[in-house]
Short mmCIF file of C-alpha atoms and ligand atoms in Angstrom, two decimals:
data_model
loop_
_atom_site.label_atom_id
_atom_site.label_comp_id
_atom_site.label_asym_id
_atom_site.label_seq_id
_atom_site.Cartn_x
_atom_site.Cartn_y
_atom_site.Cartn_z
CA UNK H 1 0.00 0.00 0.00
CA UNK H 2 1.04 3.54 -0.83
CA UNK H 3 2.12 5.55 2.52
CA UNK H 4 0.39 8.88 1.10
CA UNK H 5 -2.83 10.00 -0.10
CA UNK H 6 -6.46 8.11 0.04
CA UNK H 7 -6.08 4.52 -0.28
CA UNK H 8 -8.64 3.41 -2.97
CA UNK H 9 -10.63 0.91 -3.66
CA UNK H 10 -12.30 -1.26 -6.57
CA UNK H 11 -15.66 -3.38 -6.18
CA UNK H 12 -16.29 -6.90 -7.94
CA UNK H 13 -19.73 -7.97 -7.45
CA UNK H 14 -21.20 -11.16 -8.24
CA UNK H 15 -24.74 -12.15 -7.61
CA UNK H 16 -27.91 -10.47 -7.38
CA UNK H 17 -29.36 -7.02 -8.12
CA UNK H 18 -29.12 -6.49 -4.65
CA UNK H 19 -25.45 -6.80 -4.11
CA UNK H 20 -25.18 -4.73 -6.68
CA UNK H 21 -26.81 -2.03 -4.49
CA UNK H 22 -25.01 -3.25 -1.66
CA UNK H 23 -21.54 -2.84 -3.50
CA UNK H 24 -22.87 0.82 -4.74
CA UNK H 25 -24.02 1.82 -1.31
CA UNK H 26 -20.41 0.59 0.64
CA UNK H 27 -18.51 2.28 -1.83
CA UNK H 28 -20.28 5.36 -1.45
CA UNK H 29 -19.87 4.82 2.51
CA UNK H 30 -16.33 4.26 2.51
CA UNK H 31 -15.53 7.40 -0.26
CA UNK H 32 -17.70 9.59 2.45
CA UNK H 33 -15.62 8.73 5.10
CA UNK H 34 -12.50 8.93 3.47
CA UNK H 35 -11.58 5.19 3.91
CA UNK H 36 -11.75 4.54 0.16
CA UNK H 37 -11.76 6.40 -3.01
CA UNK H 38 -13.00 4.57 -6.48
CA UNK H 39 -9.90 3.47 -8.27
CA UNK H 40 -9.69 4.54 -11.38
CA UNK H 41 -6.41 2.89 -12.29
CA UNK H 42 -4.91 -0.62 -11.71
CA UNK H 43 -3.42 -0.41 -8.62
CA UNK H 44 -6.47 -0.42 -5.67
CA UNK H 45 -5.06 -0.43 -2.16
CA UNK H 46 -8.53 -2.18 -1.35
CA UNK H 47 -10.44 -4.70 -3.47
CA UNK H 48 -13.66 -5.30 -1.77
CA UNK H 49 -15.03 -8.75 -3.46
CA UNK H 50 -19.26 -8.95 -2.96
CA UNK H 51 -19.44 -12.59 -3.25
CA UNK H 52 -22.73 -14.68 -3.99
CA UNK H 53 -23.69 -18.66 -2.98
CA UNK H 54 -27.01 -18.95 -4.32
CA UNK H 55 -26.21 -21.60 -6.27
CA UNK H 56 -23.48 -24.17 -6.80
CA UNK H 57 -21.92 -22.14 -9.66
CA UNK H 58 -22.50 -19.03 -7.76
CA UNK H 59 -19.48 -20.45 -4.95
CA UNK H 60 -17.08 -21.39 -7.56
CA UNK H 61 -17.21 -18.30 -9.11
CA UNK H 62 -16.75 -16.09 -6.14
CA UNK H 63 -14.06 -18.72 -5.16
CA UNK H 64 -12.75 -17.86 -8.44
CA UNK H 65 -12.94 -14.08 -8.65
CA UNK H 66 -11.41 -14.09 -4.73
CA UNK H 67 -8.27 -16.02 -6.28
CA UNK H 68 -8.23 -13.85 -9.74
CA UNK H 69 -8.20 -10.59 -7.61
CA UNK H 70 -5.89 -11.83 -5.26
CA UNK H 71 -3.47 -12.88 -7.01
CA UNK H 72 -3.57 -9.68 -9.66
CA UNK H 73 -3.46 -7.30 -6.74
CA UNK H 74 -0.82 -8.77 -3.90
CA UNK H 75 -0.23 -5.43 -2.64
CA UNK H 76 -3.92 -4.66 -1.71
CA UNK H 77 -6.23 -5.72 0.96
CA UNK H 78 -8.51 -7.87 -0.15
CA UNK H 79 -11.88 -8.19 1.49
CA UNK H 80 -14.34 -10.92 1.30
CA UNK H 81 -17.92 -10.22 2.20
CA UNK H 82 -21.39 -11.08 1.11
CA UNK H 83 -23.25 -14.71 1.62
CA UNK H 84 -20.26 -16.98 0.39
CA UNK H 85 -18.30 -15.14 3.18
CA UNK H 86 -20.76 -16.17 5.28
CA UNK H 87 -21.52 -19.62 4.50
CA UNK H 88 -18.26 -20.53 3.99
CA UNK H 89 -16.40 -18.64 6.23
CA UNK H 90 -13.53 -20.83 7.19
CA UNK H 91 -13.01 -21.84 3.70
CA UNK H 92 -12.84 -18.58 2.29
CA UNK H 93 -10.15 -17.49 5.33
CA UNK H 94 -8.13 -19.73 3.69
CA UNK H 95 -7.55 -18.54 -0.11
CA UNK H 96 -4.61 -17.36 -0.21
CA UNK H 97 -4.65 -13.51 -0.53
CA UNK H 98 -7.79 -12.66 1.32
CA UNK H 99 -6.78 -11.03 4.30
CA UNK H 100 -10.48 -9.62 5.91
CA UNK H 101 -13.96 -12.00 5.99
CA UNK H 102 -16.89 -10.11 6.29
CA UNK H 103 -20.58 -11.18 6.57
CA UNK H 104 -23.54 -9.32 5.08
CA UNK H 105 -24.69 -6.98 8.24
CA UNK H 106 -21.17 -5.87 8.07
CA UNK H 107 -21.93 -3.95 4.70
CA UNK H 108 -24.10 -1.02 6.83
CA UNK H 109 -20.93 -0.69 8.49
CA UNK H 110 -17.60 -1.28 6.29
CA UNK H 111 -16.61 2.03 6.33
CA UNK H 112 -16.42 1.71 10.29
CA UNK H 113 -14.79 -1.77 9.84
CA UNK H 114 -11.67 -0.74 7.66
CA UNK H 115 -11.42 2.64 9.08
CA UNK H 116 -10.59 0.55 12.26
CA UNK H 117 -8.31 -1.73 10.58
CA UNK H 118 -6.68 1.46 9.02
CA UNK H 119 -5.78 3.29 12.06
CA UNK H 120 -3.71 0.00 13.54
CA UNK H 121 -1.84 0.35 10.22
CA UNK H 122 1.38 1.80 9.67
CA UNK H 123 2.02 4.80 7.41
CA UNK H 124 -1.31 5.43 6.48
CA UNK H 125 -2.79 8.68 6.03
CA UNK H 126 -6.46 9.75 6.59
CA UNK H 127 -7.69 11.39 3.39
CA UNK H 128 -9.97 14.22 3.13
CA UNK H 129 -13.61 13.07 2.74
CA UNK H 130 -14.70 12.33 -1.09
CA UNK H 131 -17.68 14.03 -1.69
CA UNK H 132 -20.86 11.12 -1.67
CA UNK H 133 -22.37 11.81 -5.00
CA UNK H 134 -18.83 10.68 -6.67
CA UNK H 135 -19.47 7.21 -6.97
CA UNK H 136 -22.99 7.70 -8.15
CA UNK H 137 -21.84 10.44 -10.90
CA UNK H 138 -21.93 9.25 -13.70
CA UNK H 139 -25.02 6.43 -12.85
CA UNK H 140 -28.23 7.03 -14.88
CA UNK H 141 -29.68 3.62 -13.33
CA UNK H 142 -29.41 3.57 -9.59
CA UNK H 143 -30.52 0.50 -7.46
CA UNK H 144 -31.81 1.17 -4.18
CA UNK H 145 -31.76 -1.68 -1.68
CA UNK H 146 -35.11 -1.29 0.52
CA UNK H 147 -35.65 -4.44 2.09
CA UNK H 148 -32.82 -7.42 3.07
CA UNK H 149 -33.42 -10.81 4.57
CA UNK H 150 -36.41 -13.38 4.03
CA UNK H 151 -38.15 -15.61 5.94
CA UNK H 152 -39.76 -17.99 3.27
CA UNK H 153 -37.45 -20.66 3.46
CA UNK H 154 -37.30 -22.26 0.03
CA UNK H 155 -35.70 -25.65 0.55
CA UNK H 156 -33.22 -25.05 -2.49
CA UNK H 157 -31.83 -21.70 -0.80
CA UNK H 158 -29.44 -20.69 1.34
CA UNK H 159 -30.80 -17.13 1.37
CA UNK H 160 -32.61 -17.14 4.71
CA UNK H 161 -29.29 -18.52 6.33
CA UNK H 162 -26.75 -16.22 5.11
CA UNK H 163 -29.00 -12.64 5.35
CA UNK H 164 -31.11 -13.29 7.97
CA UNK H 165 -34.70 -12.37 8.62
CA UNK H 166 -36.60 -10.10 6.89
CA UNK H 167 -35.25 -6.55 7.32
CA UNK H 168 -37.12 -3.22 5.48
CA UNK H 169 -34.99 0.15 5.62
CA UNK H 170 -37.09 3.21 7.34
CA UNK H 171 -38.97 5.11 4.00
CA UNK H 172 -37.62 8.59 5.08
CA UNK H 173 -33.82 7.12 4.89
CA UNK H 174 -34.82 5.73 1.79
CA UNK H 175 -36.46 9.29 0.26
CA UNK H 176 -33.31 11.18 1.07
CA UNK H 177 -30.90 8.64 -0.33
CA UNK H 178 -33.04 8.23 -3.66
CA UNK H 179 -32.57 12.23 -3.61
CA UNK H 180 -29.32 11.58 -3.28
CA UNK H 181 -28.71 9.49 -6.00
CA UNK H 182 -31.27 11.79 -8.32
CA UNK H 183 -29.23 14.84 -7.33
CA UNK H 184 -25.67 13.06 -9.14
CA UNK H 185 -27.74 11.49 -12.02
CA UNK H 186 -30.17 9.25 -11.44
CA UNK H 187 -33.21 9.08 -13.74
CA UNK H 188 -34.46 5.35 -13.27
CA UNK H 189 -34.35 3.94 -9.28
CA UNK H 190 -34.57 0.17 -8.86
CA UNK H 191 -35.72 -1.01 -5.96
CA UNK H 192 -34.42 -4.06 -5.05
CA UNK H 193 -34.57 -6.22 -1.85
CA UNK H 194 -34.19 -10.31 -1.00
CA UNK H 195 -38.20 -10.68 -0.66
CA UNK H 196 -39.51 -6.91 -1.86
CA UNK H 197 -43.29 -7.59 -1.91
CA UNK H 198 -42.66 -8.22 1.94
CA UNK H 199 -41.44 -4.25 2.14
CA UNK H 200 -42.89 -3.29 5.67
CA UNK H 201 -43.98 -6.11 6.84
CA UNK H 202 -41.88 -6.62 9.40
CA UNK H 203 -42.85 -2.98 10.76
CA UNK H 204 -46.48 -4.60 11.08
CA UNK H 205 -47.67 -3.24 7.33
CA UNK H 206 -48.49 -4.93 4.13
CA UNK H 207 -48.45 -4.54 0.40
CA UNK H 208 -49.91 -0.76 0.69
CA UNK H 209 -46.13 0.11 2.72
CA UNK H 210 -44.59 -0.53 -0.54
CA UNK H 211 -47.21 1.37 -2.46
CA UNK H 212 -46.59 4.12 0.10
CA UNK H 213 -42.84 4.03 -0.72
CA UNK H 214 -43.33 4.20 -4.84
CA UNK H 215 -45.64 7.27 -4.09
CA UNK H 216 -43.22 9.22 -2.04
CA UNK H 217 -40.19 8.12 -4.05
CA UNK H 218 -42.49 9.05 -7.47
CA UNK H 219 -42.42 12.54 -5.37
CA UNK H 220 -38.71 13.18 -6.07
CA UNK H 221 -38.38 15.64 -8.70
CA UNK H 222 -35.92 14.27 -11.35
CA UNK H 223 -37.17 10.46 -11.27
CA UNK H 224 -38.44 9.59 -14.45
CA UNK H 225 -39.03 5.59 -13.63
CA UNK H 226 -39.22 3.13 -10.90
CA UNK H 227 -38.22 -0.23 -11.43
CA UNK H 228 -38.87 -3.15 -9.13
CA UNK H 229 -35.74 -6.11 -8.87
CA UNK H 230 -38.28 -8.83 -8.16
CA UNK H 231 -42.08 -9.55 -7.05
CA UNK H 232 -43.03 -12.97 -5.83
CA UNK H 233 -46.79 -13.58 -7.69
CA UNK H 234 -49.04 -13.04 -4.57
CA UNK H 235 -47.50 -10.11 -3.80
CA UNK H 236 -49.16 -8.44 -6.93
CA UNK H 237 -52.14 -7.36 -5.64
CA UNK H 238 -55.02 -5.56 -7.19
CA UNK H 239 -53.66 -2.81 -5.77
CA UNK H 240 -50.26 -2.81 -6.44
CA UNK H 241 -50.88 -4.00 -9.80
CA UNK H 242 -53.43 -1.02 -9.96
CA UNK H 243 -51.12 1.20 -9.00
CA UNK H 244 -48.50 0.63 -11.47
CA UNK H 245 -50.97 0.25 -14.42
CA UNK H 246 -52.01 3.92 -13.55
CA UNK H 247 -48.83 5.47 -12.91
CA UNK H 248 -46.41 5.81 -16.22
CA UNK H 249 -43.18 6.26 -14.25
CA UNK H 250 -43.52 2.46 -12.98
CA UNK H 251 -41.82 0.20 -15.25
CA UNK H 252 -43.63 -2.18 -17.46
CA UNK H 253 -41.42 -4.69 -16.40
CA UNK H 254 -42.36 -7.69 -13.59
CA UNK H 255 -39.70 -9.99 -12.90
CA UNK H 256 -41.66 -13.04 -11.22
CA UNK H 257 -39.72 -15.99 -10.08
CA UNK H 258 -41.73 -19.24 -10.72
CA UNK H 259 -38.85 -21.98 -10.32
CA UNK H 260 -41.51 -24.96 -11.25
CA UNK H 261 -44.70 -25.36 -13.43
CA UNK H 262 -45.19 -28.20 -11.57
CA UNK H 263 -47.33 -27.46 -7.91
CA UNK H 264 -45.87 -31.28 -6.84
CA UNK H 265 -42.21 -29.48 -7.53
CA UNK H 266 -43.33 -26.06 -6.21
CA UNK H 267 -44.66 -28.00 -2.83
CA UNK H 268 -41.17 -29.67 -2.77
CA UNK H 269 -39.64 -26.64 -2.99
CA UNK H 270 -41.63 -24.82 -0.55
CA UNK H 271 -42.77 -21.95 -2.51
CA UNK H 272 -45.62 -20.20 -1.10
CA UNK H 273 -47.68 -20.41 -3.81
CA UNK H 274 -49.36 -22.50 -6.38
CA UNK H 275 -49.64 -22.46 -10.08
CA UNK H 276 -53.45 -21.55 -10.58
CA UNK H 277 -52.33 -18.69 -8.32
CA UNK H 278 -49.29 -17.71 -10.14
CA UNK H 279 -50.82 -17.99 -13.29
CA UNK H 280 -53.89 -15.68 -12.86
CA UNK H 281 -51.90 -12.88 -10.51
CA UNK H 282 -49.84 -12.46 -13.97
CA UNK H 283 -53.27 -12.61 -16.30
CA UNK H 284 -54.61 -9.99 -14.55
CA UNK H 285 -51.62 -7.62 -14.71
CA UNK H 286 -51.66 -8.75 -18.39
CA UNK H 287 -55.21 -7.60 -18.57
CA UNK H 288 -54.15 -4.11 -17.01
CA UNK H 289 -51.48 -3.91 -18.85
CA UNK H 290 -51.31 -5.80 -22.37
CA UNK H 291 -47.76 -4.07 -22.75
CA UNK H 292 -46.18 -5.27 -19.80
CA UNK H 293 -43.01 -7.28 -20.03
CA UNK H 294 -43.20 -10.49 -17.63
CA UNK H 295 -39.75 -12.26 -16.44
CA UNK H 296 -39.08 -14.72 -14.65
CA UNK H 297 -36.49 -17.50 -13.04
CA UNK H 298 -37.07 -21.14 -12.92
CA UNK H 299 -34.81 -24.11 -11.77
CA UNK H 300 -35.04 -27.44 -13.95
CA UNK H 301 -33.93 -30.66 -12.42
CA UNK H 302 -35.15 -29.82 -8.80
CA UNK H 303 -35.41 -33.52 -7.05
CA UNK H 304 -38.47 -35.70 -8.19
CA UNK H 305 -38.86 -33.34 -11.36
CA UNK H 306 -40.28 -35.80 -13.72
CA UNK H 307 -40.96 -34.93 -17.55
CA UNK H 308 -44.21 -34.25 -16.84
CA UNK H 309 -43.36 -31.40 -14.45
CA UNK H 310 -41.29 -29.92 -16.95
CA UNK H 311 -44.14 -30.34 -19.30
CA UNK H 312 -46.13 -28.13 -17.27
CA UNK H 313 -43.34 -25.51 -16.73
CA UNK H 314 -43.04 -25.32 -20.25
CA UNK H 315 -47.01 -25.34 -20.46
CA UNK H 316 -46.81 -22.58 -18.19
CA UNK H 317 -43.72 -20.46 -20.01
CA UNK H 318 -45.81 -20.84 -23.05
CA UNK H 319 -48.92 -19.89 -21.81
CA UNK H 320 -48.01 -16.27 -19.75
CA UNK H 321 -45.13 -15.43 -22.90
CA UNK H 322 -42.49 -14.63 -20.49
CA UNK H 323 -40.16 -12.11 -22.30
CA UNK H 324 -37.00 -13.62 -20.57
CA UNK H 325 -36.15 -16.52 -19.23
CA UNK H 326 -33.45 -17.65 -16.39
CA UNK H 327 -32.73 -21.02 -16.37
CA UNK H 328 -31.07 -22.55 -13.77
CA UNK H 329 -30.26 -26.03 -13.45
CA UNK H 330 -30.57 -27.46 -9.75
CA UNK H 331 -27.34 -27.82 -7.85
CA UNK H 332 -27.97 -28.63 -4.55
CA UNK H 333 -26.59 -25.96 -2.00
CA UNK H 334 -25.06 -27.77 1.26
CA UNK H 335 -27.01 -26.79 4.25
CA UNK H 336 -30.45 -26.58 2.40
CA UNK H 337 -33.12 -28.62 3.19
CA UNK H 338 -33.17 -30.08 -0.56
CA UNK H 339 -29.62 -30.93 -0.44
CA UNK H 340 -31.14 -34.40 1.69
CA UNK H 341 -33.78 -34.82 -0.84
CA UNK H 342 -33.84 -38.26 -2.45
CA UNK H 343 -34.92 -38.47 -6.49
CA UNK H 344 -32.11 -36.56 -7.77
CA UNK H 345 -32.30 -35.77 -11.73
CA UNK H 346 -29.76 -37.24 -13.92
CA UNK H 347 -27.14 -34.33 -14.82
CA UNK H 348 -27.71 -35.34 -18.52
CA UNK H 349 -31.29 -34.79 -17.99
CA UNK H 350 -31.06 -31.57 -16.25
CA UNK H 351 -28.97 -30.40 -19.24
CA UNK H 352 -31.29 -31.57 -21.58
CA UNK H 353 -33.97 -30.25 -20.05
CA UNK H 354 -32.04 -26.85 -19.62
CA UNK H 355 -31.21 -27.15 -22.97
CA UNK H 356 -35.03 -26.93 -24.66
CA UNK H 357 -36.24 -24.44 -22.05
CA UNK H 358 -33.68 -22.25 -22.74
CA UNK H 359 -34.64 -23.04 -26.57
CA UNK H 360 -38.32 -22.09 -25.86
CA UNK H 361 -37.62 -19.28 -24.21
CA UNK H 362 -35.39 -17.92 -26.93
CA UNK H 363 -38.21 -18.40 -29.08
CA UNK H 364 -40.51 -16.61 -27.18
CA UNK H 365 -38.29 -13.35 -27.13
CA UNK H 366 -37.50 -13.19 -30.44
CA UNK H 367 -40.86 -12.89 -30.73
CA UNK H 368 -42.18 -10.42 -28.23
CA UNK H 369 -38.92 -8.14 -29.56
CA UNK H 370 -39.97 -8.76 -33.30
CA UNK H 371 -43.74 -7.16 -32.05
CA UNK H 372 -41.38 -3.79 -31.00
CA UNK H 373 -40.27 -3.34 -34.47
CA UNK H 374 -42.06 0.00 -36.16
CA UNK H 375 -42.95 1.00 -32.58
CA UNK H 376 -41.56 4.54 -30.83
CA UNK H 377 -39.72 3.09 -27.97
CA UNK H 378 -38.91 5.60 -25.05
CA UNK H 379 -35.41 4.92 -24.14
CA UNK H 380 -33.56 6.28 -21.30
CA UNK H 381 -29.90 6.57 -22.66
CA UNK H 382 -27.36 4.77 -20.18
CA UNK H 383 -24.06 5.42 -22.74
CA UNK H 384 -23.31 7.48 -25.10
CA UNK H 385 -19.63 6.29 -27.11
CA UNK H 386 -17.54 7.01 -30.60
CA UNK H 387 -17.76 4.31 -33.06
CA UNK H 388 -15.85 4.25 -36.72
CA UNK H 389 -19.49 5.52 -37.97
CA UNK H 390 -19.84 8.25 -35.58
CA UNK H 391 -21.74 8.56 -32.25
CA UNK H 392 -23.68 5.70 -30.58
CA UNK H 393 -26.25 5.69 -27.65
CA UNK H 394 -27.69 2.75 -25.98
CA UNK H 395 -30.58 2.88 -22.82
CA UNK H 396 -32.91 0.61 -22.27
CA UNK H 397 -36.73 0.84 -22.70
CA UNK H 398 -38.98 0.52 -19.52
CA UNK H 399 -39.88 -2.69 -20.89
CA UNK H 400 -36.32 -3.98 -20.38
CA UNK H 401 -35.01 -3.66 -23.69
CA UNK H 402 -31.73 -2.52 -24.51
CA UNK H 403 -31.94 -0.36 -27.52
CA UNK H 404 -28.72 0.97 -29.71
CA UNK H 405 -29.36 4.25 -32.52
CA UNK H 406 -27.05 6.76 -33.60
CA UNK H 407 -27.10 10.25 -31.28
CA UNK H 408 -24.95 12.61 -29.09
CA UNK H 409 -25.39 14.26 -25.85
CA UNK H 410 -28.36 12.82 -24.94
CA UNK H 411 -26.39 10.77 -21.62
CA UNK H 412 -29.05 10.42 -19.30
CA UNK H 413 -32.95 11.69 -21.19
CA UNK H 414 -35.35 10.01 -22.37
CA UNK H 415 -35.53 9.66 -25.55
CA UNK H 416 -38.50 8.26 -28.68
CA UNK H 417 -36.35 5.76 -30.58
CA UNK H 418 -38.22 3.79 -33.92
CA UNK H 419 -36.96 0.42 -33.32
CA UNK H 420 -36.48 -0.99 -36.54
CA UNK H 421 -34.32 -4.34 -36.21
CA UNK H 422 -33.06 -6.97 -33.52
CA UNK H 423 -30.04 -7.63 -32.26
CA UNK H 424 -28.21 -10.10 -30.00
CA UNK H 425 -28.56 -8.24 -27.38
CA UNK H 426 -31.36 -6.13 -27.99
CA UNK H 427 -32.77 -3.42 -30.51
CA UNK H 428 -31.45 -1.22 -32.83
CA UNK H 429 -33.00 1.94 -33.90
CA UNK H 430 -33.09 5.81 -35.27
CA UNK H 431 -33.66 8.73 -32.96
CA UNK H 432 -36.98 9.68 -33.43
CA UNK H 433 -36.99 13.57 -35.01
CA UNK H 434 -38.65 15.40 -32.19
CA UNK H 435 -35.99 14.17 -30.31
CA UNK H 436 -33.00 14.48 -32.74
CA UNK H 437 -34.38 18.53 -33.46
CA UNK H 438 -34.00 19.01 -29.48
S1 SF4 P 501 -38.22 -16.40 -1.33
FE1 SF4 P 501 -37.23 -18.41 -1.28
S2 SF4 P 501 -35.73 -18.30 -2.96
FE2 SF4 P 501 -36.32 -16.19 -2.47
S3 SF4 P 501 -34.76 -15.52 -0.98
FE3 SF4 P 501 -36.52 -16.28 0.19
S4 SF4 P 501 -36.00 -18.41 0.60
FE4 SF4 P 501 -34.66 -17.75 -1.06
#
């Protein structure tokens, strides 16, 4: 480590949505008090590593990225936190290179944490404070963590183990930070959270808290969307899905996890709910909303899952149009209840299996993006870079699209794009002329 001037410090993330908001909000903390600075070059005296254990692939590769960063950076401290830290705790104390294991509550405090550590450290100077909205400067897109913890207990996840109950941040902390993040840039906030349809229920509320939150965060001048991480399907109640038919700054976009089409798997897996269930709470936001986007996760190969479950996940994929798919195949997680469950799947099957729903799912998109062709597209523009051809802006729709068309300075508006062909990864387009005229 350097002797002089603020140490700094670089993030890698792995995981969810919400450890990306995790990873935004510590850096943030530590640039405030001076304990880190983002490093722009190289060299980080600090490299915090946000690792994720959700699934078996999930461990490897924060196993992975904790080796990669430790052995490209052997002169800076290298911190492990997040659920892998937690889970594994012993086992990540002993990669080589990681010299500080920290759990998930310890992210509210890391600032504190390494500003400790600092002070028992030799020739280190305390730099001045780096002023908060640095980190968030140049962020159009801004996740906002509301909620942590869950107490559902899915019998595939680890989750409840590694963060704990359910947790929901106060809503006047979570006004001033969105005003915060509006004030260096922001334009779309993302809520996220482990279980976000439970926002406020462990302060003795119910769906309407979260409603309550959307309204005052809607309040903030500056925010032109809200977008929500993740909804489990009873949590979209005629309300809420009332709510953000009637409000245009909510997203069009409902990520739904439904893991099994199967209510034999889904019992297995101890999801609290039931296809019939799942299936009409999306209908009727359908029927609110034709436009709305609908994404969602589900895990093939779960134990038991016969090929007539995964004829009725695909039944169900089919039927609600999903415009993205995750596919996971089932790993089982040590200290889960499933990991004891008997009936395993084949790993050829699961693959297979993976294989065609992935295939379906594909073929689903290609279709919902074909129906956005000839359509003006609002498009909140997230970069803005040279090309040989000249200038090229990409945002994403609220719909979840990412769109690409030909336009300077427009970083950060929103923006009527014609989409007019598809792309790997998304749309391309041409600036609408309203928009190109200014
Ligand atoms: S709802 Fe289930 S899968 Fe989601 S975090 Fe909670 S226990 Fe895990």
């Amino acid at each position: 480590m350097p002797s002089t001037g603020a140490p700094t410090v670089a993030f890698t993330t792995l995981g969810c949505r919400l450890n990306q908001a995790e990873s935004d909000s510590m850096a943030e903390q530590m640039a405030a008090a001076g304990v880190g600075s983002p490093a722009t070059g190289d060299d980080p005296d600090i490299v915090v590593v946000n690792t994720c254990t959700v699934t078996r692939e999930a461990t490897k590769a924060s196993r992975s990225a904790l080796r990669r960063v430790a052995r490209a950076h052997p002169g800076a401290k290298v911190v492990a936190i997040g659920c892998y830290a937690v889970s594994d705790a012993d086992e990540v104390a002993s990669i080589e290179g990681v010299d500080v294991v920290l759990g998930n509550d310890d992210k509210e405090r890391i600032a504190e944490i390494l500003g400790e550590e600092r002070q028992t450290a030799p020739l280190l100077q305390i730099a001045p404070p780096v002023r908060r909205s640095s980190v968030q400067a140049v962020r159009v897109r801004a996740n906002l963590k509301v909620q942590t913890g869950c107490d559902e207990w899915c019998t595939f996840c680890i989750i409840p183990k590694t963060r704990g109950p359910l947790r929901s941040f106060n809503a006047d902390g979570l006004v001033d930070e969105a005003r915060r993040r509006v004030e260096a840039g922001a334009r779309e906030l993302v809520l996220t959270g482990v279980h976000l349809g439970k926002y406020g229920y462990d302060l003795g509320g119910d769906e309407r808290s979260l409603i309550r939150l959307w309204r005052r965060l809607l309040e903030i001048d500056g925010v032109e969307r809200l977008r929500l991480s993740s909804l489990l399907s009873r949590h979209l109640t005629a309300e809420v899905v009332g709510f953000i038919a009637s409000e245009p700054r909510m997203c069009r976009y409902l990520h739904v996890p439904l893991q099994s089409g199967s209510d034999a798997v889904l019992a297995r897996m101890h999801r609290p709910y039931r296809i019939a269930d799942y299936v009409a709470a999306l209908e009727r936001a359908k029927i609110l909303m034709p436009d709305v986007a609908l994404a969602t996760d589900i895990i093939v190969g779960f134990p038991g899952e016969t090929e007539e479950d995964f004829s009725a996940t695909k039944d169900v994929v089919r039927r609600l149009g999903f415009s993205k798919l995750h596919v996971f195949r089932y790993s089982a997680r040590p200290d889960t209840a499933a990991a004891d469950m008997d009936d395993e799947v084949h790993p050829e099957v699961k693959k297979e299996r993976s294989r065609r729903l992935i295939a379906l799912g594909n073929q689903i998109r290609s279709a919902w993006l074909d129906a956005h062709l000839g359509r003006r597209l609002d498009v909140l523009v997230e970069d803005e870079r040279e090309v040989d051809e000249g200038w090229v802006c990409s945002g994403q729709t609220d719909d979840h699209v990412r769109v690409f068309f030909e336009g300077r300075n427009l970083y950060g508006s929103v923006v009527p794009v014609e989409a007019t062909g598809i792309r790997a990864d998304g749309l391309k387009g041409h600036l609408l002329a309203e928009a190109a005229l200014g």
